[in-house]
Amino acid sequence: MPSKATPQHVAIIGAGPAGLTAAYLLTREGVAVTVLERDPQYVGGISRTVEYHGFRFDIGGHRFFSKSQEVEDLWTELLGDDLLHRPRSSRIYYGGKFYAYPLKAGEALKNLGIIESVRCVASYAKARVFPVQNPRTFEDWVSNQFGKRLFGIFFKTYTEKVWGMSCKEISADWAAQRIKGLSLSSAILAAILPKRKKKPTDRSQTIKTLIDTFRYPRKGPGMMWEAAADRTRKQGGEIRMGADVRALERVQETGRWRVGFETAGGSREWIEADHVISSAPMRELAASITPAMPPAVLEAAAKLRYRDFLTVALIVRPTNRFDDNWIYIHEPGVQVGRVQNFASWSPEMVPDAKLACYGLEYFCFEGDGLWSSSDADLVKLASRELESLGLVAAGDVLDGHVVRQPKAYPVYDDDYARHVETIRREIDAHYPGLHLVGRNGMHKYNNQDHAMMTAMLTARNILANERLYDVWNVNQDAEYHEAGDRGAHLTDTTGRLVPRRVTAGGG
C-alpha cells in the first residue's frame, strides 16, 4: 500500500504503452489514477490493433523483444501464454529483386552482381579509412557504417520515403538509435558465421536489428494494452475514452494540477491531480499549459515537427503467397514504404486461412495529397502498387480499409534536440509534478520497450515522492544509464534495474 507521501490522484494523458504501463503499476500500489485517451475506441496508441470484418492489423509492426528483462517480465505478467514465439522473416525489395534482411551475403552478391558488389566493398573500405568526422546527418552516419554505395542502394530511398526530406537534413541521432550496433561487417558476419546460442540472461550484447525470433500477442499488440487497461480498471483505475485533453493548469496555491478535456459528446470537463504523466505530443502539451511558458519555450515547441502515417490494409486471395512479416520497399517507382503480412505475425490476425491481409504503409504529412485522398482512392493506389511489385495477381484484392495515424514519428532534424532540451529544462524548473514519458511525450523515436521503461521509472519516482531516476537517461534499448558515468549500466546481468538515487537536475 502507498505511504502517506504517496499522491492521492495521478492523471495520465494517453493510453499507449507508456501511459498504460504507468497506470497499471500505480494502481497496483493503490494509487488513484485517471487515464485520458483521445481515441474513442482503441487503447494502445500507435501499438493498437484495429479490427475490420474479423481481420486484425497493426499500425506498423511491433516486435516484442527487449534488452530489459523487466520489460519482458511485465509483458509476460500481462499476457502469459497469449504471447507467441515467432520467427522473424523480412526482406528488402530493390531494383525488381528481393534481398533477405538481415543480409545474406551470397544472395546479395548474386542480386547485385560481381561488379556492383566489388564497388560496394570498395566504398565500404574507403569509408573505414576516410570516415566523415563527427557525422551530423543520417547520410554521413550510414555512409560511415556501410559506405556511400550501399547507403544509396539500401537506405536512401526508403529513409526519404519515411521522412519526406533529404537524408542530408535528418539528424545522425536517428540513425545511431535505429541502426545501433550494425555495420556492413557485423551484417556480413551475422550472415556467414554459425549462430551461437546465447545464455538466457545474455541480452546486453544482442543487436536488435539482427534478432531472428521475437514474441507477439496472438491477436496483435493491442491485445497487450487491452489487458493492461482491463487490469488497471480492476485495480481501481479509471480510463476515459474519447477524452481529448485541451488544458493543463497548475494551481499555484495548492501545487496541484487541473486537467481540462473535451469528451466524445462535446462537453468540457476538469479533473484535479497531484501529478500528471503525459505521453501527448510535446508540441501540443507545451501550448496547453497554464501558467504559460515563456515565449522562447513556446517558440521551441512550435518548431518540433512530426511525420504522419497511414496503413491501407488489403484483404486478398494470396495467389502469390509470401511468408515475410514485412518487406521494405526501396523501389522509388512506388509510394508504398513497407508491406506487412499480418498472418505471418500471428495466424489469428486473419480469420480465414484461405485469405491473406497485407498492410501497405504510406508515410505522409497531415493534410498533404496522400493524407487527404479518399479511402477508396487509397485502396486503389495500394492495390495497383501491390500488383506492380508482384505480391498479388490481378483481381486478387477483395476489400480494403484505411487507418490514418497523425504524429507517428517525431522528426529528428538539425535543431530538434535543442528545442526538446529547452522545453525539458523549463518543465523541470517551473512545473513540478508534470512528467513526460513515451515517444511523443519526450519527442524520441523510440520503441515501445523504451516508452514502457520511462513510464516504469516515472511510477517509481511518484511512489517514492522523490526523483530516484531521471527518465531522460533511458537509452534506446530501454537500459537506464547514470548521467556522467560514461554509460555505466544501472542494471544487473539480467537487465533488471538496480536502484540508485540521482541528483536533482541530473542528466
Short mmCIF file of C-alpha atoms in Angstrom, two decimals:
data_model
loop_
_atom_site.label_atom_id
_atom_site.label_comp_id
_atom_site.label_asym_id
_atom_site.label_seq_id
_atom_site.Cartn_x
_atom_site.Cartn_y
_atom_site.Cartn_z
CA MET A 1 0.00 0.00 0.00
CA PRO A 2 1.18 3.55 -0.66
CA SER A 3 2.84 5.55 2.09
CA LYS A 4 1.47 8.83 3.45
CA ALA A 5 3.65 10.67 0.96
CA THR A 6 2.11 8.84 -1.99
CA PRO A 7 -0.12 11.11 -4.11
CA GLN A 8 -3.87 10.72 -3.83
CA HIS A 9 -4.50 11.02 -7.55
CA VAL A 10 -2.46 10.83 -10.78
CA ALA A 11 -3.80 11.94 -14.17
CA ILE A 12 -2.29 10.23 -17.23
CA ILE A 13 -2.62 11.69 -20.72
CA GLY A 14 -2.65 8.92 -23.32
CA ALA A 15 -3.46 5.20 -23.14
CA GLY A 16 -0.50 3.97 -25.18
CA PRO A 17 2.30 1.70 -23.90
CA ALA A 18 3.79 4.42 -21.67
CA GLY A 19 0.52 5.66 -20.22
CA LEU A 20 -0.94 2.23 -19.53
CA THR A 21 2.31 0.90 -18.06
CA ALA A 22 2.32 3.76 -15.56
CA ALA A 23 -1.39 3.32 -14.86
CA TYR A 24 -1.08 -0.42 -14.24
CA LEU A 25 1.93 -0.09 -11.92
CA LEU A 26 0.49 2.83 -9.92
CA THR A 27 -2.95 1.28 -9.42
CA ARG A 28 -1.25 -1.96 -8.36
CA GLU A 29 0.19 0.06 -5.46
CA GLY A 30 -3.18 1.54 -4.55
CA VAL A 31 -2.82 4.96 -6.22
CA ALA A 32 -5.97 6.50 -7.74
CA VAL A 33 -5.38 7.01 -11.47
CA THR A 34 -7.42 8.55 -14.29
CA VAL A 35 -6.23 7.88 -17.85
CA LEU A 36 -7.47 10.29 -20.54
CA GLU A 37 -7.36 8.81 -24.05
CA ARG A 38 -8.37 10.79 -27.14
CA ASP A 39 -9.36 7.74 -29.21
CA PRO A 40 -13.00 6.80 -28.56
CA GLN A 41 -12.46 3.06 -29.13
CA TYR A 42 -8.87 1.76 -29.03
CA VAL A 43 -6.19 1.78 -26.37
CA GLY A 44 -2.56 1.20 -27.27
CA GLY A 45 -1.84 4.36 -29.27
CA ILE A 46 0.34 3.50 -32.25
CA SER A 47 0.64 -0.02 -30.75
CA ARG A 48 -3.09 -0.64 -31.05
CA THR A 49 -4.66 -3.39 -33.17
CA VAL A 50 -7.52 -2.37 -35.45
CA GLU A 51 -10.23 -4.88 -36.38
CA TYR A 52 -12.13 -4.84 -39.67
CA HIS A 53 -14.62 -7.62 -40.53
CA GLY A 54 -12.71 -10.00 -38.26
CA PHE A 55 -9.30 -9.14 -39.76
CA ARG A 56 -6.81 -7.61 -37.34
CA PHE A 57 -3.91 -5.39 -38.28
CA ASP A 58 -1.24 -3.28 -36.64
CA ILE A 59 -0.39 0.35 -37.14
CA GLY A 60 3.13 -0.65 -38.14
CA GLY A 61 4.84 -3.84 -36.98
CA HIS A 62 5.58 -4.35 -33.29
CA ARG A 63 8.08 -6.99 -32.27
CA PHE A 64 8.05 -7.86 -28.57
CA PHE A 65 11.74 -8.10 -27.77
CA SER A 66 13.68 -6.03 -25.27
CA LYS A 67 17.13 -5.97 -23.74
CA SER A 68 15.37 -5.08 -20.48
CA GLN A 69 14.33 -8.17 -18.56
CA GLU A 70 11.92 -6.03 -16.52
CA VAL A 71 10.03 -5.08 -19.64
CA GLU A 72 9.97 -8.71 -20.81
CA ASP A 73 8.69 -9.76 -17.37
CA LEU A 74 5.89 -7.20 -17.50
CA TRP A 75 4.79 -8.44 -20.91
CA THR A 76 4.71 -11.98 -19.52
CA GLU A 77 2.79 -10.83 -16.45
CA LEU A 78 0.13 -9.18 -18.60
CA LEU A 79 -0.36 -11.84 -21.31
CA GLY A 80 1.45 -15.05 -20.33
CA ASP A 81 0.60 -17.88 -22.72
CA ASP A 82 -1.10 -15.45 -25.13
CA LEU A 83 2.38 -14.38 -26.24
CA LEU A 84 3.55 -16.45 -29.21
CA HIS A 85 7.19 -17.07 -30.15
CA ARG A 86 7.51 -16.07 -33.79
CA PRO A 87 10.31 -16.41 -36.36
CA ARG A 88 11.44 -13.16 -37.91
CA SER A 89 11.30 -13.02 -41.70
CA SER A 90 11.84 -9.78 -43.58
CA ARG A 91 13.20 -8.71 -46.94
CA ILE A 92 14.14 -5.63 -48.94
CA TYR A 93 12.70 -5.07 -52.41
CA TYR A 94 15.07 -3.10 -54.64
CA GLY A 95 15.61 -2.99 -58.38
CA GLY A 96 12.96 -5.64 -59.01
CA LYS A 97 14.71 -8.14 -56.70
CA PHE A 98 14.30 -9.32 -53.13
CA TYR A 99 17.09 -9.26 -50.56
CA ALA A 100 16.82 -11.05 -47.24
CA TYR A 101 17.15 -8.72 -44.27
CA PRO A 102 19.35 -9.22 -42.28
CA LEU A 103 21.70 -9.63 -45.19
CA LYS A 104 22.58 -13.00 -46.72
CA ALA A 105 25.97 -12.46 -48.30
CA GLY A 106 25.60 -14.98 -51.16
CA GLU A 107 22.17 -13.74 -52.16
CA ALA A 108 23.24 -10.08 -52.05
CA LEU A 109 26.30 -10.88 -54.18
CA LYS A 110 24.17 -12.70 -56.73
CA ASN A 111 21.49 -9.98 -56.91
CA LEU A 112 23.90 -7.06 -57.10
CA GLY A 113 26.32 -8.80 -59.44
CA ILE A 114 30.09 -9.08 -59.09
CA ILE A 115 30.92 -5.59 -60.38
CA GLU A 116 28.42 -3.79 -58.15
CA SER A 117 29.39 -5.93 -55.15
CA VAL A 118 33.06 -5.06 -55.62
CA ARG A 119 32.13 -1.38 -55.83
CA CYS A 120 30.14 -1.68 -52.60
CA VAL A 121 33.00 -3.34 -50.74
CA ALA A 122 35.45 -0.75 -52.07
CA SER A 123 33.12 2.03 -50.98
CA TYR A 124 32.88 0.48 -47.52
CA ALA A 125 36.68 0.17 -47.28
CA LYS A 126 37.04 3.83 -48.24
CA ALA A 127 34.53 4.81 -45.53
CA ARG A 128 36.51 2.92 -42.91
CA VAL A 129 39.78 4.59 -43.92
CA PHE A 130 38.34 8.07 -44.57
CA PRO A 131 35.17 8.36 -42.47
CA VAL A 132 33.19 11.58 -42.15
CA GLN A 133 34.45 13.13 -38.94
CA ASN A 134 31.74 14.00 -36.39
CA PRO A 135 28.83 12.91 -38.64
CA ARG A 136 25.83 15.20 -38.17
CA THR A 137 23.42 13.84 -40.78
CA PHE A 138 21.80 10.47 -41.44
CA GLU A 139 23.66 10.24 -44.75
CA ASP A 140 27.04 10.82 -43.08
CA TRP A 141 26.40 8.30 -40.28
CA VAL A 142 25.14 5.48 -42.50
CA SER A 143 27.85 6.07 -45.11
CA ASN A 144 30.45 5.68 -42.36
CA GLN A 145 28.91 2.34 -41.34
CA PHE A 146 28.18 0.87 -44.79
CA GLY A 147 29.89 3.00 -47.43
CA LYS A 148 28.31 5.52 -49.79
CA ARG A 149 27.30 2.96 -52.38
CA LEU A 150 25.30 0.71 -50.04
CA PHE A 151 23.81 3.82 -48.45
CA GLY A 152 22.44 4.79 -51.85
CA ILE A 153 21.10 1.30 -52.57
CA PHE A 154 19.63 0.18 -49.25
CA PHE A 155 18.99 3.28 -47.15
CA LYS A 156 18.44 6.48 -49.11
CA THR A 157 15.16 5.81 -50.94
CA TYR A 158 13.38 4.13 -48.04
CA THR A 159 14.51 6.69 -45.47
CA GLU A 160 13.44 9.62 -47.62
CA LYS A 161 10.04 7.96 -48.09
CA VAL A 162 9.69 7.67 -44.32
CA TRP A 163 10.66 11.26 -43.53
CA GLY A 164 9.71 13.19 -46.65
CA MET A 165 13.04 15.02 -46.53
CA SER A 166 16.60 14.60 -47.73
CA CYS A 167 18.92 12.32 -45.78
CA LYS A 168 21.19 15.38 -45.52
CA GLU A 169 18.50 17.07 -43.38
CA ILE A 170 17.95 14.18 -40.97
CA SER A 171 19.99 14.13 -37.78
CA ALA A 172 22.57 11.39 -37.28
CA ASP A 173 20.86 10.78 -33.92
CA TRP A 174 18.09 8.87 -35.66
CA ALA A 175 20.50 6.54 -37.48
CA ALA A 176 22.51 5.94 -34.32
CA GLN A 177 19.33 4.92 -32.47
CA ARG A 178 17.62 2.83 -35.14
CA ILE A 179 20.68 1.03 -36.58
CA LYS A 180 22.65 0.80 -33.33
CA GLY A 181 25.48 -1.71 -33.38
CA LEU A 182 25.01 -2.63 -37.04
CA SER A 183 27.56 -2.10 -39.80
CA LEU A 184 28.37 -3.89 -43.06
CA SER A 185 30.93 -6.04 -41.26
CA SER A 186 28.52 -7.05 -38.48
CA ALA A 187 25.77 -7.81 -41.00
CA ILE A 188 28.09 -9.97 -43.12
CA LEU A 189 29.45 -11.78 -40.08
CA ALA A 190 25.92 -12.46 -38.87
CA ALA A 191 25.09 -13.87 -42.30
CA ILE A 192 28.20 -16.06 -42.67
CA LEU A 193 29.13 -17.28 -39.20
CA PRO A 194 27.11 -20.03 -37.48
CA LYS A 195 24.76 -18.71 -34.85
CA ARG A 196 25.89 -19.21 -31.28
CA LYS A 197 23.36 -19.91 -28.60
CA LYS A 198 23.32 -17.14 -26.06
CA LYS A 199 22.78 -17.73 -22.39
CA PRO A 200 19.16 -16.97 -21.40
CA THR A 201 20.35 -13.95 -19.41
CA ASP A 202 22.71 -12.60 -22.08
CA ARG A 203 20.64 -9.81 -23.64
CA SER A 204 23.01 -6.87 -23.49
CA GLN A 205 25.16 -7.91 -26.48
CA THR A 206 22.25 -8.56 -28.85
CA ILE A 207 21.95 -6.29 -31.89
CA LYS A 208 18.19 -5.75 -32.01
CA THR A 209 18.26 -5.12 -35.77
CA LEU A 210 19.51 -8.70 -36.28
CA ILE A 211 17.25 -10.70 -33.94
CA ASP A 212 15.67 -13.71 -35.63
CA THR A 213 12.86 -14.52 -33.17
CA PHE A 214 10.53 -12.41 -31.06
CA ARG A 215 7.33 -12.68 -29.05
CA TYR A 216 4.00 -11.42 -30.32
CA PRO A 217 0.46 -11.38 -28.87
CA ARG A 218 -1.70 -13.88 -30.68
CA LYS A 219 -4.31 -11.21 -31.52
CA GLY A 220 -1.89 -8.37 -32.17
CA PRO A 221 -0.12 -5.80 -29.97
CA GLY A 222 -3.39 -4.15 -29.00
CA MET A 223 -4.16 -7.32 -27.02
CA MET A 224 -1.31 -6.38 -24.63
CA TRP A 225 -2.68 -2.92 -23.98
CA GLU A 226 -6.26 -4.08 -23.70
CA ALA A 227 -5.04 -6.45 -20.97
CA ALA A 228 -3.18 -3.59 -19.25
CA ALA A 229 -6.30 -1.42 -19.42
CA ASP A 230 -8.53 -4.22 -18.02
CA ARG A 231 -6.16 -4.81 -15.10
CA THR A 232 -5.88 -1.10 -14.43
CA ARG A 233 -9.66 -0.88 -14.16
CA LYS A 234 -9.83 -3.94 -11.88
CA GLN A 235 -7.25 -2.29 -9.63
CA GLY A 236 -9.47 0.79 -9.28
CA GLY A 237 -8.16 2.98 -12.10
CA GLU A 238 -10.42 4.90 -14.45
CA ILE A 239 -9.86 5.08 -18.22
CA ARG A 240 -11.83 7.76 -20.03
CA MET A 241 -12.06 7.05 -23.76
CA GLY A 242 -12.77 9.85 -26.20
CA ALA A 243 -11.24 12.34 -23.74
CA ASP A 244 -9.27 14.99 -25.67
CA VAL A 245 -7.05 16.97 -23.28
CA ARG A 246 -7.15 20.69 -24.10
CA ALA A 247 -5.81 22.44 -20.99
CA LEU A 248 -3.34 21.80 -18.21
CA GLU A 249 -3.30 24.26 -15.31
CA ARG A 250 -1.05 24.23 -12.26
CA VAL A 251 -2.83 25.76 -9.25
CA GLN A 252 -0.17 27.84 -7.51
CA GLU A 253 -1.95 27.90 -4.14
CA THR A 254 -2.17 24.11 -3.77
CA GLY A 255 0.56 22.88 -6.12
CA ARG A 256 -1.98 20.51 -7.71
CA TRP A 257 -2.92 20.23 -11.37
CA ARG A 258 -6.24 20.79 -13.15
CA VAL A 259 -6.65 18.91 -16.43
CA GLY A 260 -9.33 20.07 -18.85
CA PHE A 261 -10.61 17.76 -21.58
CA GLU A 262 -13.36 17.57 -24.14
CA THR A 263 -15.48 14.42 -24.08
CA ALA A 264 -16.69 12.46 -27.09
CA GLY A 265 -20.06 14.15 -26.60
CA GLY A 266 -18.52 17.61 -26.88
CA SER A 267 -18.77 18.67 -23.24
CA ARG A 268 -15.84 20.16 -21.29
CA GLU A 269 -14.75 18.52 -18.02
CA TRP A 270 -11.98 19.04 -15.49
CA ILE A 271 -10.20 16.76 -13.05
CA GLU A 272 -7.61 17.55 -10.36
CA ALA A 273 -4.45 15.56 -9.72
CA ASP A 274 -1.27 15.67 -7.65
CA HIS A 275 0.80 14.52 -10.63
CA VAL A 276 0.28 14.47 -14.40
CA ILE A 277 2.04 11.92 -16.64
CA SER A 278 1.91 12.99 -20.28
CA SER A 279 2.59 10.96 -23.41
CA ALA A 280 0.87 13.62 -25.55
CA PRO A 281 2.94 15.26 -28.31
CA MET A 282 5.33 17.72 -26.69
CA ARG A 283 4.32 20.48 -29.11
CA GLU A 284 0.65 20.23 -28.11
CA LEU A 285 1.37 19.87 -24.42
CA ALA A 286 3.54 22.99 -24.22
CA ALA A 287 0.82 25.11 -25.83
CA SER A 288 -1.84 23.88 -23.39
CA ILE A 289 -0.07 24.67 -20.10
CA THR A 290 -1.07 27.43 -17.66
CA PRO A 291 0.76 29.45 -16.37
CA ALA A 292 2.00 29.88 -19.92
CA MET A 293 5.57 29.01 -20.73
CA PRO A 294 7.92 31.84 -21.77
CA PRO A 295 7.73 32.88 -25.46
CA ALA A 296 11.14 31.34 -26.26
CA VAL A 297 9.98 27.95 -24.93
CA LEU A 298 6.69 28.11 -26.81
CA GLU A 299 8.61 29.00 -29.95
CA ALA A 300 10.86 25.96 -29.47
CA ALA A 301 7.79 23.74 -29.04
CA ALA A 302 6.15 25.14 -32.17
CA LYS A 303 9.24 24.19 -34.20
CA LEU A 304 9.01 20.49 -33.32
CA ARG A 305 7.90 18.52 -36.35
CA TYR A 306 6.16 15.19 -36.91
CA ARG A 307 5.79 12.72 -39.76
CA ASP A 308 2.37 11.15 -40.22
CA PHE A 309 1.46 7.71 -41.44
CA LEU A 310 -1.36 5.70 -42.94
CA THR A 311 -1.94 1.99 -43.38
CA VAL A 312 -4.01 0.55 -46.22
CA ALA A 313 -4.99 -2.98 -45.19
CA LEU A 314 -5.92 -5.12 -48.19
CA ILE A 315 -7.79 -8.41 -47.91
CA VAL A 316 -6.60 -10.62 -50.76
CA ARG A 317 -6.60 -14.05 -52.31
CA PRO A 318 -2.92 -14.94 -51.85
CA THR A 319 -2.18 -16.20 -55.37
CA ASN A 320 1.43 -15.02 -54.97
CA ARG A 321 1.86 -16.12 -51.38
CA PHE A 322 4.81 -14.81 -49.33
CA ASP A 323 5.74 -15.55 -45.74
CA ASP A 324 7.59 -12.39 -44.67
CA ASN A 325 6.48 -10.50 -41.58
CA TRP A 326 7.22 -7.39 -43.61
CA ILE A 327 9.03 -6.23 -46.75
CA TYR A 328 10.85 -2.89 -47.00
CA ILE A 329 10.13 -1.30 -50.38
CA HIS A 330 13.21 0.60 -51.56
CA GLU A 331 11.83 0.98 -55.04
CA PRO A 332 11.47 4.68 -55.99
CA GLY A 333 8.77 3.93 -58.57
CA VAL A 334 6.09 3.30 -55.93
CA GLN A 335 4.98 5.36 -52.95
CA VAL A 336 4.49 2.47 -50.52
CA GLY A 337 7.30 2.18 -47.97
CA ARG A 338 6.66 -1.17 -46.32
CA VAL A 339 4.29 -4.13 -46.69
CA GLN A 340 3.14 -6.12 -43.67
CA ASN A 341 1.82 -9.68 -43.88
CA PHE A 342 -0.32 -9.92 -40.76
CA ALA A 343 -0.85 -13.69 -40.79
CA SER A 344 2.93 -14.12 -40.56
CA TRP A 345 2.90 -12.17 -37.31
CA SER A 346 0.13 -14.39 -35.96
CA PRO A 347 -2.29 -16.72 -37.79
CA GLU A 348 -5.11 -15.40 -35.57
CA MET A 349 -4.87 -11.99 -37.25
CA VAL A 350 -6.64 -13.46 -40.29
CA PRO A 351 -9.96 -15.28 -39.67
CA ASP A 352 -9.96 -17.25 -42.94
CA ALA A 353 -6.86 -19.35 -43.75
CA LYS A 354 -7.73 -19.16 -47.46
CA LEU A 355 -7.25 -15.38 -47.43
CA ALA A 356 -4.45 -13.00 -46.51
CA CYS A 357 -4.33 -9.47 -45.15
CA TYR A 358 -1.48 -7.19 -46.22
CA GLY A 359 -0.85 -3.77 -44.75
CA LEU A 360 0.72 -1.19 -47.07
CA GLU A 361 2.34 1.65 -45.17
CA TYR A 362 2.50 5.15 -46.58
CA PHE A 363 4.41 7.99 -44.93
CA CYS A 364 3.00 11.47 -45.33
CA PHE A 365 2.30 14.82 -43.71
CA GLU A 366 -1.13 15.51 -42.28
CA GLY A 367 -3.09 17.43 -44.89
CA ASP A 368 -0.91 16.54 -47.91
CA GLY A 369 -2.14 14.76 -51.03
CA LEU A 370 -1.82 11.22 -49.68
CA TRP A 371 -3.34 12.03 -46.29
CA SER A 372 -6.29 13.87 -47.88
CA SER A 373 -7.03 11.20 -50.50
CA SER A 374 -10.30 9.35 -50.13
CA ASP A 375 -10.22 5.85 -48.67
CA ALA A 376 -11.42 4.44 -51.99
CA ASP A 377 -8.58 6.13 -53.88
CA LEU A 378 -6.02 4.90 -51.34
CA VAL A 379 -7.29 1.32 -51.67
CA LYS A 380 -6.98 1.60 -55.47
CA LEU A 381 -3.44 3.00 -55.17
CA ALA A 382 -2.35 0.27 -52.76
CA SER A 383 -3.90 -2.46 -54.92
CA ARG A 384 -2.15 -1.14 -58.02
CA GLU A 385 1.23 -0.85 -56.32
CA LEU A 386 0.99 -4.28 -54.67
CA GLU A 387 0.30 -5.79 -58.09
CA SER A 388 3.20 -3.87 -59.69
CA LEU A 389 5.54 -5.33 -57.05
CA GLY A 390 4.38 -8.85 -57.94
CA LEU A 391 2.98 -9.53 -54.48
CA VAL A 392 -0.58 -10.11 -55.75
CA ALA A 393 -2.05 -11.10 -59.09
CA ALA A 394 -4.63 -9.02 -60.95
CA GLY A 395 -8.04 -9.34 -59.31
CA ASP A 396 -6.71 -10.76 -56.02
CA VAL A 397 -7.68 -7.76 -53.88
CA LEU A 398 -11.15 -8.27 -52.40
CA ASP A 399 -11.51 -5.41 -49.92
CA GLY A 400 -9.56 -2.72 -48.14
CA HIS A 401 -9.56 -0.48 -45.08
CA VAL A 402 -7.57 2.70 -44.30
CA VAL A 403 -6.24 3.86 -40.93
CA ARG A 404 -4.61 7.28 -40.53
CA GLN A 405 -2.10 7.91 -37.71
CA PRO A 406 -1.12 11.53 -37.08
CA LYS A 407 2.20 12.32 -35.40
CA ALA A 408 3.50 8.79 -35.80
CA TYR A 409 7.16 9.80 -35.90
CA PRO A 410 8.88 12.72 -34.13
CA VAL A 411 11.17 14.31 -36.72
CA TYR A 412 14.90 14.40 -35.97
CA ASP A 413 16.02 17.47 -37.85
CA ASP A 414 19.12 19.53 -37.07
CA ASP A 415 17.51 21.55 -34.28
CA TYR A 416 15.12 19.09 -32.62
CA ALA A 417 17.45 18.21 -29.70
CA ARG A 418 17.96 21.86 -28.80
CA HIS A 419 14.20 22.52 -28.83
CA VAL A 420 13.47 19.45 -26.70
CA GLU A 421 16.13 20.44 -24.17
CA THR A 422 14.65 23.94 -23.91
CA ILE A 423 11.20 22.55 -23.09
CA ARG A 424 12.53 19.89 -20.76
CA ARG A 425 14.51 22.36 -18.66
CA GLU A 426 11.54 24.70 -18.35
CA ILE A 427 9.30 21.88 -17.11
CA ASP A 428 11.93 20.65 -14.66
CA ALA A 429 12.41 24.14 -13.24
CA HIS A 430 8.86 25.51 -13.07
CA TYR A 431 6.27 22.75 -13.41
CA PRO A 432 6.78 20.20 -10.60
CA GLY A 433 4.56 17.15 -10.78
CA LEU A 434 4.47 17.10 -14.60
CA HIS A 435 6.21 14.03 -16.05
CA LEU A 436 6.96 13.39 -19.75
CA VAL A 437 7.05 9.79 -20.98
CA GLY A 438 6.92 7.82 -24.22
CA ARG A 439 7.57 8.54 -27.88
CA ASN A 440 5.65 11.77 -28.41
CA GLY A 441 5.81 12.84 -24.78
CA MET A 442 9.61 13.01 -24.96
CA HIS A 443 9.89 13.58 -28.74
CA LYS A 444 12.01 10.44 -29.06
CA TYR A 445 11.66 7.99 -31.93
CA ASN A 446 11.64 5.04 -29.56
CA ASN A 447 10.22 1.53 -29.44
CA GLN A 448 7.53 0.50 -27.00
CA ASP A 449 10.00 -1.03 -24.54
CA HIS A 450 11.75 2.34 -24.20
CA ALA A 451 8.37 4.05 -23.71
CA MET A 452 7.47 1.47 -21.06
CA MET A 453 10.74 1.91 -19.18
CA THR A 454 10.29 5.68 -18.98
CA ALA A 455 6.84 5.03 -17.50
CA MET A 456 8.12 2.38 -15.07
CA LEU A 457 10.74 4.76 -13.68
CA THR A 458 8.26 7.63 -13.50
CA ALA A 459 5.90 5.45 -11.48
CA ARG A 460 8.73 4.63 -9.07
CA ASN A 461 9.59 8.30 -8.69
CA ILE A 462 5.97 9.16 -7.90
CA LEU A 463 5.60 6.33 -5.40
CA ALA A 464 8.82 7.35 -3.65
CA ASN A 465 7.86 11.03 -3.75
CA GLU A 466 11.36 11.85 -4.99
CA ARG A 467 13.29 11.57 -8.23
CA LEU A 468 15.23 8.34 -7.91
CA TYR A 469 15.63 8.13 -11.68
CA ASP A 470 15.99 10.66 -14.48
CA VAL A 471 13.90 9.12 -17.27
CA TRP A 472 15.89 11.05 -19.90
CA ASN A 473 18.78 8.69 -19.14
CA VAL A 474 16.90 5.68 -20.53
CA ASN A 475 18.63 4.74 -23.78
CA GLN A 476 17.08 3.37 -26.95
CA ASP A 477 17.41 -0.22 -25.70
CA ALA A 478 15.34 0.56 -22.57
CA GLU A 479 18.52 0.46 -20.47
CA TYR A 480 18.98 3.07 -17.75
CA HIS A 481 22.32 4.86 -17.56
CA GLU A 482 23.61 7.12 -14.81
CA ALA A 483 24.30 10.62 -16.17
CA GLY A 484 28.01 11.36 -16.37
CA ASP A 485 29.06 7.74 -15.81
CA ARG A 486 30.11 7.19 -19.45
CA GLY A 487 27.21 4.81 -19.97
CA ALA A 488 27.70 2.72 -16.82
CA HIS A 489 24.75 0.37 -16.58
CA LEU A 490 22.37 0.62 -13.66
CA THR A 491 21.18 -2.90 -14.39
CA ASP A 492 22.34 -6.32 -13.34
CA THR A 493 23.31 -9.05 -15.84
CA THR A 494 19.67 -9.96 -16.48
CA GLY A 495 18.72 -6.42 -17.43
CA ARG A 496 16.88 -5.65 -14.17
CA LEU A 497 17.34 -2.19 -12.71
CA VAL A 498 19.47 -1.67 -9.63
CA PRO A 499 18.02 1.24 -7.60
CA ARG A 500 20.30 4.23 -7.19
CA ARG A 501 19.37 7.82 -6.46
CA VAL A 502 20.20 10.54 -8.95
CA THR A 503 20.78 14.14 -8.02
CA ALA A 504 18.11 16.68 -8.84
CA GLY A 505 18.74 18.18 -12.25
CA GLY A 506 20.95 15.27 -13.31
CA GLY A 507 21.12 14.35 -16.97
#
